Amino acid sequence: MVHVTIERLGHQGDGIADGPVFAPQTLPGEVIEGDVVDGRIAKPRILTPSGNRVKAPCRHYNVCGGCSLQHASDDFVSQWKCDVVATALKHQNIAVDIAAIHTSPAGSRRRAVFHGKRTKNGATLGLFGRASDILHDIPDCKLMSARIMDGFEMLRALVVLGATRRGQMTLTVTEVAGGLDVSVENGKDLDLGFRSELAEFVPNSGLIRLVWHGEVIAQNGLPYQLFGAAKVVPPAGAFLQATTHGEGVLVDAMRRAVGPAKSIVDLFAGCGTFSLPLAEHARVHAVEDVDAMMAALDAGWREARGLKVVTTETRDLFRRPLLKDELAKFEAVVMDPPRAGAAAQTDELAKSDTRVIGFVSCNPVTFARDARVLMDAGFVLDWLEVVDQFRWSAHVEIAARFARM
Ligand SMILES: C[S@@+](CC[C@H](N)C(=O)[O-])C[C@H]1O[C@@H](n2cnc3c(N)ncnc32)[C@H](O)[C@@H]1O
């Protein structure tokens, strides 16, 4: 048993004491005690609580691995997320005034990846524990949207019906207009008998679409998302901004970033989160490496009214970034790469004559790396805002504008 003082939080939100010794659910300044196993105190006892400590709002918090910062006040978490961004930029010699932080409310996550397994009396449905592979039931989760939680017992019934005797089923659940879109992996095989059981289950379930092992089993309407004026039906389990609030903030930021530009290229465009709202005022070329997402975006644009021309291109931007001549066709660039960042595309932007870039990122470290390249090529970091769609987790997102004369 040791006594240690927590000095700071690490990137996963764990407290770190000298050693280093990691301890979950602790805060800087707290004196804690516990047994250290492999450099970690799994169950710390808090001897001197921080003034930033609050009672976790969710009863599942002690066991569920879905959240890591419910024990900290909202103000502390906001400041910590801003510090994470500022520190990553400082490592690249970039000073920044963070203009704003936008935090999505509790109960607003519209997408979840749950796991389920059958038990003697029914099924366990939820998320894995912190640093463990134990599955915890989370019927009172405070993170997910009301629509997802209203469907929780229906999802449990789906696990009872569709999980194999020993396996763990994965359910990717997305809130869509009118209900839930669910994509299942690692469930029972789709033989004739099971197909008809699913066909009976779906009609009164609140499921708008059920996809089983990649195959659409049933559809009760259109599982669409509204991107601006366009209705888009994303492929099952496709990337979507985590909350409607966060999406709104990011779209607004990208509108401000591109300003009056009449032609925009949207890189890492997904299903059109930015392309379609921006097409209200500008011609947009959307580029993304998943063909089905480009097809969904295109279909959404074709059905929408009043938008400027939107074109799509399926292309791997890590291997084949847009080159200087291609970039020259657009007055502004929007990009929202995955966690790995956009190194190859950033190198081409540095060589190009591009003047305006709206940059969204879910990884401050790769963002800072790419920002350094842009700034060495004459771009100025005009403004930067922090977006916290992943409330109570250690994730942090950035929306920023780069410009050069
Ligand atoms: C963070 S998501 C953003 C999607 C979209 N901008 C949105 O807001 O919904 C990143 C996107 O980049 C795509 N992507 C990942 N690697 C890529 C690559 N090498 N080339 C092009 N697109 C890629 C992913 O499929 C995903 O849609």
CSV table of C-alpha atoms in Angstrom, one decimal, residues 28-317:
chain,number,residue,atom,x,y,z
A,28,PRO,CA,-4.4,16.7,-9.7
A,29,GLY,CA,-3.5,17.6,-6.1
A,30,GLU,CA,-5.3,14.6,-4.6
A,31,VAL,CA,-3.4,12.4,-2.1
A,32,ILE,CA,-4.5,8.8,-2.6
A,33,GLU,CA,-3.6,5.4,-1.3
A,34,GLY,CA,-3.7,1.9,-2.8
A,35,ASP,CA,-1.8,-1.1,-4.1
A,36,VAL,CA,0.4,-0.6,-7.1
A,37,VAL,CA,0.2,-3.4,-9.6
A,38,ASP,CA,2.1,-3.0,-12.9
A,39,GLY,CA,2.4,0.8,-12.3
A,40,ARG,CA,-1.3,1.2,-11.6
A,41,ILE,CA,-3.5,1.7,-8.6
A,42,ALA,CA,-6.8,0.2,-9.9
A,43,LYS,CA,-8.9,1.1,-6.9
A,44,PRO,CA,-7.5,4.3,-5.3
A,45,ARG,CA,-8.7,5.5,-2.0
A,46,ILE,CA,-8.9,9.3,-2.0
A,47,LEU,CA,-7.4,10.7,1.2
A,48,THR,CA,-7.4,14.4,0.2
A,49,PRO,CA,-10.1,15.2,-2.4
A,50,SER,CA,-9.6,18.0,-4.9
A,51,GLY,CA,-11.9,21.0,-4.9
A,52,ASN,CA,-12.7,20.0,-8.5
A,53,ARG,CA,-14.1,16.6,-7.4
A,54,VAL,CA,-17.9,16.1,-7.9
A,55,LYS,CA,-20.2,13.2,-7.3
A,56,ALA,CA,-20.4,11.3,-10.6
A,57,PRO,CA,-23.9,11.7,-12.1
A,58,CYS,CA,-24.2,8.1,-13.3
A,59,ARG,CA,-24.6,5.1,-11.0
A,60,HIS,CA,-22.6,2.9,-13.5
A,61,TYR,CA,-19.5,5.1,-13.4
A,62,ASN,CA,-17.6,3.0,-10.9
A,63,VAL,CA,-17.6,-0.1,-13.1
A,64,CYS,CA,-18.3,1.1,-16.7
A,65,GLY,CA,-15.4,2.0,-18.9
A,66,GLY,CA,-17.5,4.3,-21.1
A,67,CYS,CA,-16.6,7.5,-19.1
A,68,SER,CA,-13.4,8.5,-17.4
A,69,LEU,CA,-14.0,12.0,-16.1
A,70,GLN,CA,-17.4,12.1,-14.4
A,71,HIS,CA,-15.7,12.7,-11.0
A,72,ALA,CA,-14.4,16.1,-12.2
A,73,SER,CA,-16.4,19.4,-12.4
A,74,ASP,CA,-17.4,20.6,-15.9
A,75,ASP,CA,-15.2,23.6,-15.5
A,76,PHE,CA,-12.2,21.4,-14.7
A,77,VAL,CA,-12.8,19.1,-17.7
A,78,SER,CA,-13.2,22.1,-20.1
A,79,GLN,CA,-10.0,23.7,-18.9
A,80,TRP,CA,-8.1,20.4,-19.0
A,81,LYS,CA,-9.3,19.7,-22.6
A,82,CYS,CA,-8.2,23.2,-23.6
A,83,ASP,CA,-4.8,22.6,-21.9
A,84,VAL,CA,-4.4,19.3,-23.8
A,85,VAL,CA,-4.8,21.2,-27.1
A,86,ALA,CA,-2.6,24.1,-26.0
A,87,THR,CA,0.2,21.6,-24.9
A,88,ALA,CA,0.1,19.7,-28.2
A,89,LEU,CA,0.5,22.9,-30.1
A,90,LYS,CA,3.2,24.2,-27.7
A,91,HIS,CA,5.3,21.1,-28.6
A,92,GLN,CA,5.2,22.4,-32.1
A,93,ASN,CA,6.1,25.9,-31.0
A,94,ILE,CA,2.6,27.2,-31.8
A,95,ALA,CA,1.0,29.6,-29.3
A,96,VAL,CA,-2.8,29.7,-29.4
A,97,ASP,CA,-5.6,31.6,-27.8
A,98,ILE,CA,-8.5,29.1,-27.6
A,99,ALA,CA,-11.5,31.2,-28.7
A,100,ALA,CA,-14.2,28.9,-27.2
A,101,ILE,CA,-15.0,25.5,-25.9
A,102,HIS,CA,-18.3,23.9,-26.9
A,103,THR,CA,-19.4,21.0,-24.7
A,104,SER,CA,-22.3,18.7,-25.8
A,105,PRO,CA,-24.9,18.2,-23.1
A,106,ALA,CA,-25.4,14.9,-21.2
A,107,GLY,CA,-27.8,12.5,-22.9
A,108,SER,CA,-26.9,13.6,-26.4
A,109,ARG,CA,-24.7,10.8,-27.8
A,110,ARG,CA,-26.5,9.5,-30.9
A,111,ARG,CA,-24.2,6.6,-31.7
A,112,ALA,CA,-23.0,3.8,-29.5
A,113,VAL,CA,-21.2,0.5,-29.9
A,114,PHE,CA,-22.7,-1.8,-27.3
A,115,HIS,CA,-21.7,-5.4,-26.5
A,116,GLY,CA,-24.2,-8.1,-25.5
A,117,LYS,CA,-24.1,-11.6,-24.2
A,118,ARG,CA,-26.7,-14.1,-23.1
A,119,THR,CA,-27.1,-15.0,-19.5
A,120,LYS,CA,-29.2,-17.6,-17.7
A,121,ASN,CA,-32.1,-15.1,-17.3
A,122,GLY,CA,-31.8,-13.0,-20.3
A,123,ALA,CA,-28.8,-10.9,-21.5
A,124,THR,CA,-26.2,-8.4,-20.3
A,125,LEU,CA,-26.0,-5.4,-22.6
A,126,GLY,CA,-23.6,-2.5,-22.2
A,127,LEU,CA,-19.9,-1.5,-22.3
A,128,PHE,CA,-16.7,-3.1,-21.1
A,129,GLY,CA,-15.3,-2.0,-17.7
A,130,ARG,CA,-12.4,0.3,-17.3
A,131,ALA,CA,-9.1,-1.5,-18.5
A,132,SER,CA,-11.0,-4.8,-18.4
A,133,ASP,CA,-12.9,-7.2,-20.6
A,134,ILE,CA,-15.8,-7.5,-18.2
A,135,LEU,CA,-19.1,-6.5,-19.7
A,136,HIS,CA,-21.3,-4.2,-17.6
A,137,ASP,CA,-25.0,-3.6,-18.0
A,138,ILE,CA,-25.8,0.1,-18.3
A,139,PRO,CA,-29.6,0.7,-18.4
A,140,ASP,CA,-29.2,4.1,-16.8
A,141,CYS,CA,-26.4,5.4,-18.9
A,142,LYS,CA,-26.3,9.3,-18.8
A,143,LEU,CA,-24.3,9.7,-21.9
A,144,MET,CA,-26.5,8.2,-24.6
A,145,SER,CA,-29.5,10.0,-26.2
A,146,ALA,CA,-33.0,9.4,-24.8
A,147,ARG,CA,-33.9,7.6,-28.1
A,148,ILE,CA,-31.1,5.1,-27.7
A,149,MET,CA,-31.9,4.5,-24.0
A,150,ASP,CA,-35.6,4.2,-24.7
A,151,GLY,CA,-34.6,1.3,-27.0
A,152,PHE,CA,-32.3,-0.3,-24.5
A,153,GLU,CA,-34.6,-3.1,-23.4
A,154,MET,CA,-35.5,-3.8,-27.0
A,155,LEU,CA,-31.8,-4.1,-27.8
A,156,ARG,CA,-31.4,-6.5,-24.9
A,157,ALA,CA,-34.2,-8.6,-26.4
A,158,LEU,CA,-32.3,-8.6,-29.7
A,159,VAL,CA,-29.3,-10.0,-27.8
A,160,VAL,CA,-31.4,-12.7,-26.2
A,161,LEU,CA,-32.7,-13.6,-29.7
A,162,GLY,CA,-29.5,-13.2,-31.7
A,163,ALA,CA,-26.4,-13.8,-29.5
A,164,THR,CA,-24.7,-17.2,-29.8
A,165,ARG,CA,-24.6,-19.4,-26.7
A,166,ARG,CA,-21.1,-18.3,-25.7
A,167,GLY,CA,-20.2,-15.4,-27.9
A,168,GLN,CA,-20.4,-11.6,-27.4
A,169,MET,CA,-22.5,-9.8,-29.9
A,170,THR,CA,-21.6,-6.2,-31.0
A,171,LEU,CA,-24.3,-3.8,-31.8
A,172,THR,CA,-23.5,-0.5,-33.5
A,173,VAL,CA,-26.6,1.7,-32.7
A,174,THR,CA,-27.3,5.0,-34.4
A,175,GLU,CA,-30.1,7.3,-33.8
A,176,VAL,CA,-31.9,8.1,-37.0
A,177,ALA,CA,-35.1,9.9,-38.0
A,178,GLY,CA,-37.9,8.0,-36.3
A,179,GLY,CA,-36.0,5.3,-34.4
A,180,LEU,CA,-32.8,3.3,-34.3
A,181,ASP,CA,-30.4,2.0,-37.0
A,182,VAL,CA,-28.7,-1.1,-35.7
A,183,SER,CA,-25.8,-3.1,-37.2
A,184,VAL,CA,-24.9,-6.4,-35.6
A,185,GLU,CA,-21.7,-8.3,-35.7
A,186,ASN,CA,-20.8,-11.6,-34.2
A,187,GLY,CA,-24.3,-12.8,-33.7
A,188,LYS,CA,-26.0,-16.1,-34.7
A,189,ASP,CA,-25.6,-17.3,-38.3
A,190,LEU,CA,-28.4,-16.2,-40.6
A,191,ASP,CA,-30.2,-19.5,-41.4
A,192,LEU,CA,-33.8,-19.7,-42.6
A,193,GLY,CA,-35.4,-20.2,-39.1
A,194,PHE,CA,-33.4,-17.3,-37.6
A,195,ARG,CA,-34.2,-15.0,-40.5
A,196,SER,CA,-37.9,-15.5,-39.9
A,197,GLU,CA,-37.5,-14.9,-36.1
A,198,LEU,CA,-35.8,-11.6,-36.9
A,199,ALA,CA,-38.5,-10.7,-39.5
A,200,GLU,CA,-41.1,-11.1,-36.7
A,201,PHE,CA,-39.0,-9.1,-34.2
A,202,VAL,CA,-38.4,-6.0,-36.3
A,203,PRO,CA,-41.8,-4.6,-37.1
A,204,ASN,CA,-42.8,-3.3,-33.7
A,205,SER,CA,-39.3,-2.8,-32.3
A,206,GLY,CA,-38.6,0.8,-33.1
A,207,LEU,CA,-35.8,-0.3,-35.4
A,208,ILE,CA,-35.7,1.6,-38.6
A,209,ARG,CA,-33.1,-0.6,-40.1
A,210,LEU,CA,-31.5,-3.9,-38.9
A,211,VAL,CA,-28.3,-5.0,-40.5
A,212,TRP,CA,-26.9,-8.4,-39.6
A,213,HIS,CA,-23.3,-9.4,-40.5
A,214,GLY,CA,-23.4,-6.7,-43.2
A,215,GLU,CA,-26.8,-7.8,-44.7
A,216,VAL,CA,-29.9,-5.6,-44.5
A,217,ILE,CA,-32.5,-7.8,-42.8
A,218,ALA,CA,-35.3,-5.3,-42.4
A,219,GLN,CA,-36.0,-1.7,-43.0
A,220,ASN,CA,-39.0,0.2,-41.5
A,221,GLY,CA,-38.6,3.5,-43.3
A,222,LEU,CA,-35.6,5.5,-44.3
A,223,PRO,CA,-32.7,5.6,-41.8
A,224,TYR,CA,-31.6,9.0,-42.8
A,225,GLN,CA,-29.6,11.9,-41.3
A,226,LEU,CA,-30.2,15.5,-42.2
A,227,PHE,CA,-27.1,17.3,-43.3
A,228,GLY,CA,-28.4,20.8,-43.9
A,229,ALA,CA,-31.3,20.4,-46.3
A,230,ALA,CA,-30.2,17.0,-47.6
A,231,LYS,CA,-31.4,13.6,-46.3
A,232,VAL,CA,-28.6,11.1,-46.4
A,233,VAL,CA,-28.8,7.4,-45.6
A,234,PRO,CA,-25.3,6.5,-44.4
A,235,PRO,CA,-24.1,2.9,-44.9
A,236,ALA,CA,-24.7,0.9,-41.7
A,237,GLY,CA,-22.2,1.8,-38.9
A,238,ALA,CA,-20.7,4.6,-41.0
A,239,PHE,CA,-18.9,7.5,-39.3
A,240,LEU,CA,-21.1,10.2,-37.9
A,241,GLN,CA,-20.3,13.1,-35.6
A,242,ALA,CA,-21.0,11.9,-32.1
A,243,THR,CA,-23.7,14.3,-31.2
A,244,THR,CA,-26.1,16.5,-33.1
A,245,HIS,CA,-24.9,19.5,-31.0
A,246,GLY,CA,-21.3,18.8,-31.9
A,247,GLU,CA,-22.1,18.4,-35.6
A,248,GLY,CA,-23.9,21.8,-35.5
A,249,VAL,CA,-20.9,23.5,-33.8
A,250,LEU,CA,-18.5,22.0,-36.3
A,251,VAL,CA,-20.7,22.9,-39.4
A,252,ASP,CA,-21.0,26.4,-38.1
A,253,ALA,CA,-17.2,26.6,-37.6
A,254,MET,CA,-16.6,25.4,-41.1
A,255,ARG,CA,-19.1,27.9,-42.6
A,256,ARG,CA,-17.2,30.7,-40.8
A,257,ALA,CA,-13.9,29.2,-41.9
A,258,VAL,CA,-14.7,29.2,-45.6
A,259,GLY,CA,-16.6,32.5,-45.5
A,260,PRO,CA,-17.9,33.6,-49.0
A,261,ALA,CA,-15.8,31.0,-51.0
A,262,LYS,CA,-17.8,29.9,-54.0
A,263,SER,CA,-15.9,26.7,-54.6
A,264,ILE,CA,-14.8,24.3,-51.8
A,265,VAL,CA,-13.1,20.9,-51.6
A,266,ASP,CA,-14.2,18.9,-48.6
A,267,LEU,CA,-11.4,16.3,-47.8
A,268,PHE,CA,-12.2,13.2,-45.7
A,269,ALA,CA,-15.8,14.1,-46.4
A,270,GLY,CA,-17.6,11.1,-44.9
A,271,CYS,CA,-21.3,11.1,-45.9
A,272,GLY,CA,-21.4,14.9,-46.3
A,273,THR,CA,-21.6,16.4,-42.8
A,274,PHE,CA,-19.9,19.5,-44.2
A,275,SER,CA,-20.2,19.2,-48.0
A,276,LEU,CA,-24.0,19.4,-48.0
A,277,PRO,CA,-24.6,22.4,-45.7
A,278,LEU,CA,-21.7,24.2,-47.5
A,279,ALA,CA,-23.4,23.5,-50.8
A,280,GLU,CA,-26.1,25.9,-49.9
A,281,HIS,CA,-23.7,28.7,-51.0
A,282,ALA,CA,-20.8,27.1,-52.8
A,283,ARG,CA,-19.9,24.4,-55.4
A,284,VAL,CA,-18.4,21.5,-53.3
A,285,HIS,CA,-16.2,18.6,-54.3
A,286,ALA,CA,-16.2,15.9,-51.7
A,287,VAL,CA,-13.3,13.4,-51.4
A,288,GLU,CA,-13.3,10.3,-49.2
A,289,ASP,CA,-11.9,6.8,-49.5
A,290,VAL,CA,-15.1,4.8,-48.7
A,291,ASP,CA,-17.1,4.4,-51.9
A,292,ALA,CA,-20.4,3.6,-50.1
A,293,MET,CA,-20.1,6.9,-48.2
A,294,MET,CA,-19.5,8.8,-51.4
A,295,ALA,CA,-22.6,7.1,-52.9
A,296,ALA,CA,-24.7,8.0,-49.9
A,297,LEU,CA,-23.6,11.6,-50.1
A,298,ASP,CA,-24.3,11.8,-53.9
A,299,ALA,CA,-27.8,10.2,-53.5
A,300,GLY,CA,-28.6,12.7,-50.7
A,301,TRP,CA,-27.5,15.6,-52.8
A,302,ARG,CA,-29.5,14.4,-55.8
A,303,GLU,CA,-32.7,14.3,-53.7
A,304,ALA,CA,-32.2,17.7,-52.1
A,305,ARG,CA,-33.5,21.0,-53.4
A,306,GLY,CA,-31.7,24.3,-53.8
A,307,LEU,CA,-28.1,23.1,-53.4
A,308,LYS,CA,-25.2,24.1,-55.6
A,309,VAL,CA,-23.4,21.4,-57.5
A,310,VAL,CA,-21.8,18.7,-55.4
A,311,THR,CA,-19.4,16.2,-56.9
A,312,THR,CA,-17.8,13.2,-55.2
A,313,GLU,CA,-14.5,11.3,-55.6
A,314,THR,CA,-13.5,8.1,-53.9
A,315,ARG,CA,-9.8,8.5,-53.2
A,316,ASP,CA,-7.2,7.5,-50.7
A,317,LEU,CA,-5.9,10.8,-49.5
